[in-house]
Coordinates of N, CA and C in Angstrom, one line a residue:
X1 N 47.1 -24.0 7.6 CA 47.1 -22.6 7.8 C 46.3 -22.0 8.4
X2 N 44.8 -22.3 8.1 CA 43.9 -21.8 8.6 C 43.5 -22.0 10.0
X3 N 44.5 -23.3 10.4 CA 44.1 -24.0 12.0 C 45.2 -22.8 12.6
X4 N 46.1 -22.4 12.2 CA 47.1 -21.4 13.1 C 46.2 -20.2 13.5
X5 N 45.2 -19.8 12.9 CA 44.7 -18.5 13.2 C 43.5 -18.8 13.9
X6 N 42.9 -20.1 14.3 CA 41.6 -20.3 15.0 C 41.6 -19.4 16.2
X7 N 42.4 -19.5 17.1 CA 42.7 -18.8 18.4 C 42.2 -17.3 18.4
X8 N 43.1 -16.9 17.4 CA 43.0 -15.4 17.1 C 41.4 -15.1 16.5
X9 N 40.9 -15.9 15.8 CA 39.8 -15.4 15.3 C 38.5 -15.6 16.2
X10 N 38.4 -16.6 17.2 CA 37.6 -16.5 18.2 C 37.7 -15.4 19.1
X11 N 39.1 -14.9 19.5 CA 39.3 -13.9 20.5 C 38.8 -12.6 19.7
X12 N 38.9 -12.7 18.3 CA 38.3 -11.4 17.8 C 36.9 -11.2 17.7
X13 N 36.1 -12.5 17.6 CA 34.8 -12.7 17.6 C 34.3 -12.3 19.1
X14 N 34.9 -12.8 20.0 CA 34.4 -12.4 21.2 C 34.6 -10.7 21.6
X15 N 35.7 -10.2 21.1 CA 36.0 -8.8 21.2 C 34.9 -7.8 20.9
X16 N 34.5 -8.6 19.4 CA 33.4 -7.7 18.8 C 32.3 -7.8 19.8
X17 N 31.8 -8.9 20.1 CA 30.8 -9.2 21.0 C 30.8 -8.2 22.2
X18 N 31.8 -8.3 22.7 CA 32.1 -7.6 24.3 C 31.8 -6.0 23.9
X19 N 32.5 -5.5 22.6 CA 32.2 -4.2 22.4 C 30.9 -3.8 21.9
X20 N 30.2 -4.7 21.4 CA 28.6 -4.4 21.0 C 28.0 -4.3 22.2
X21 N 28.2 -5.2 23.4 CA 27.7 -5.0 24.7 C 27.8 -3.8 25.1
X22 N 29.2 -3.4 25.3 CA 29.7 -2.3 26.0 C 29.2 -1.1 25.6
X23 N 29.2 -0.8 24.4 CA 28.5 0.2 23.7 C 27.1 0.3 23.3
X24 N 26.4 -0.9 23.9 CA 24.8 -0.9 23.8 C 24.2 -1.2 22.4
X25 N 25.1 -1.9 21.5 CA 24.4 -2.4 20.2 C 23.7 -3.5 20.6
X26 N 24.3 -4.3 21.3 CA 23.4 -5.5 21.6 C 23.3 -6.0 23.2
X27 N 22.3 -6.7 23.5 CA 21.8 -6.7 25.0 C 22.4 -7.7 25.6
X28 N 22.5 -7.7 27.0 CA 23.1 -9.0 27.8 C 22.3 -10.2 27.7
X29 N 22.6 -11.2 27.3 CA 22.2 -12.4 27.2 C 21.2 -12.9 28.3
X30 N 21.6 -12.6 29.7 CA 20.7 -12.9 30.6 C 20.4 -11.7 31.6
X31 N 19.3 -11.9 32.2 CA 18.7 -10.9 33.2 C 19.4 -11.1 34.4
X32 N 19.5 -10.2 35.1 CA 20.5 -10.1 36.7 C 19.5 -10.5 37.7
X33 N 20.0 -11.6 38.6 CA 19.1 -12.1 39.9 C 19.1 -10.9 40.7
X34 N 18.5 -11.0 41.9 CA 18.5 -10.1 42.8 C 19.9 -9.7 43.5
X35 N 20.5 -10.8 43.6 CA 21.5 -10.4 44.6 C 23.0 -10.1 43.6
X36 N 22.5 -10.2 42.0 CA 23.6 -10.0 41.1 C 23.7 -8.7 40.6
X37 N 22.7 -8.0 40.9 CA 22.4 -6.6 40.1 C 23.4 -5.6 40.3
X38 N 24.2 -5.5 41.4 CA 25.2 -4.6 41.4 C 26.5 -5.0 40.3
X39 N 27.0 -5.8 40.6 CA 28.1 -6.3 39.6 C 27.6 -6.7 38.1
X40 N 26.5 -7.1 38.1 CA 26.1 -7.3 36.5 C 25.7 -5.7 35.8
X41 N 25.3 -4.8 36.7 CA 25.2 -3.6 36.3 C 26.4 -3.2 35.9
X42 N 27.5 -3.0 36.3 CA 28.8 -2.6 36.2 C 29.5 -3.4 34.8
X43 N 29.2 -4.6 34.9 CA 29.8 -5.3 33.8 C 29.8 -4.9 32.3
X44 N 28.8 -4.4 31.8 CA 28.7 -3.8 30.4 C 29.5 -2.6 30.5
X45 N 30.0 -1.9 31.5 CA 30.7 -0.7 31.4 C 32.0 -0.9 31.4
X46 N 32.4 -2.1 31.8 CA 33.9 -3.0 31.7 C 34.1 -3.3 30.3
X47 N 33.1 -3.8 29.7 CA 33.3 -4.3 28.2 C 33.8 -3.2 27.4
X48 N 33.2 -1.9 27.5 CA 33.6 -0.9 26.9 C 35.4 -0.7 26.4
X49 N 36.3 -1.3 27.5 CA 37.5 -1.3 27.3 C 38.2 -2.7 27.2
X50 N 37.6 -3.7 27.5 CA 38.1 -5.0 27.4 C 37.8 -5.6 26.0
X51 N 36.6 -5.2 25.4 CA 36.2 -5.5 24.1 C 37.5 -5.2 22.9
X52 N 37.5 -3.6 22.8 CA 38.5 -3.1 22.2 C 40.0 -3.9 22.1
X53 N 40.2 -3.8 23.6 CA 41.6 -4.4 24.1 C 41.6 -5.7 23.7
X54 N 40.7 -6.8 23.6 CA 40.9 -8.0 23.0 C 40.8 -8.1 21.5
X55 N 40.3 -7.2 20.9 CA 40.6 -6.9 19.5 C 41.8 -6.5 19.0
X56 N 42.4 -5.8 19.8 CA 43.8 -5.4 19.4 C 44.8 -6.4 19.4
X57 N 44.5 -7.2 20.9 CA 45.6 -8.6 21.0 C 45.4 -9.4 20.2
X58 N 44.1 -9.8 19.4 CA 43.9 -10.9 18.7 C 44.7 -10.2 17.1
X59 N 44.5 -9.1 16.8 CA 45.3 -8.5 15.6 C 46.7 -8.8 15.9
X60 N 47.4 -8.4 17.0 CA 48.8 -8.3 17.1 C 49.1 -9.8 17.0
X61 N 48.3 -10.8 17.8 CA 48.7 -12.2 17.7 C 48.8 -13.0 16.4
X62 N 47.6 -12.2 15.6 CA 47.6 -12.9 14.0 C 48.6 -12.4 13.5
X63 N 49.1 -11.1 13.4 CA 50.2 -10.6 12.6 C 51.4 -11.5 13.1
X64 N 51.6 -11.4 14.4 CA 53.1 -11.9 14.7 C 53.2 -13.5 14.7
X65 N 51.9 -14.1 14.5 CA 52.1 -15.7 14.6 C 52.8 -16.4 13.5
X66 N 53.9 -17.2 14.0 CA 54.6 -17.7 12.6 C 53.8 -18.5 11.9
X67 N 54.0 -18.6 10.7 CA 53.4 -19.4 9.5 C 53.9 -20.2 8.7

C-alpha cells in the first residue's frame, strides 16, 4: 500500500524543497559559475511557481491513485 504512494511522496518533498528555495527559506545548494550567473539567478524565481504546482500535482495524484 505504501509502495503505491512513493512517487507522490517524492514529488511532495521536491515541491517543498523548491518552494523553500523559491521563497527564500533555503539557500541554493551550489554557487553559480561565471557563465551560469544569468540563468541561475532567475531559477529561484521560477521555483516560486513550480514548487507549489508540484505540491498540488502530487496531492491530486495521491488522491486519484487507485488503491
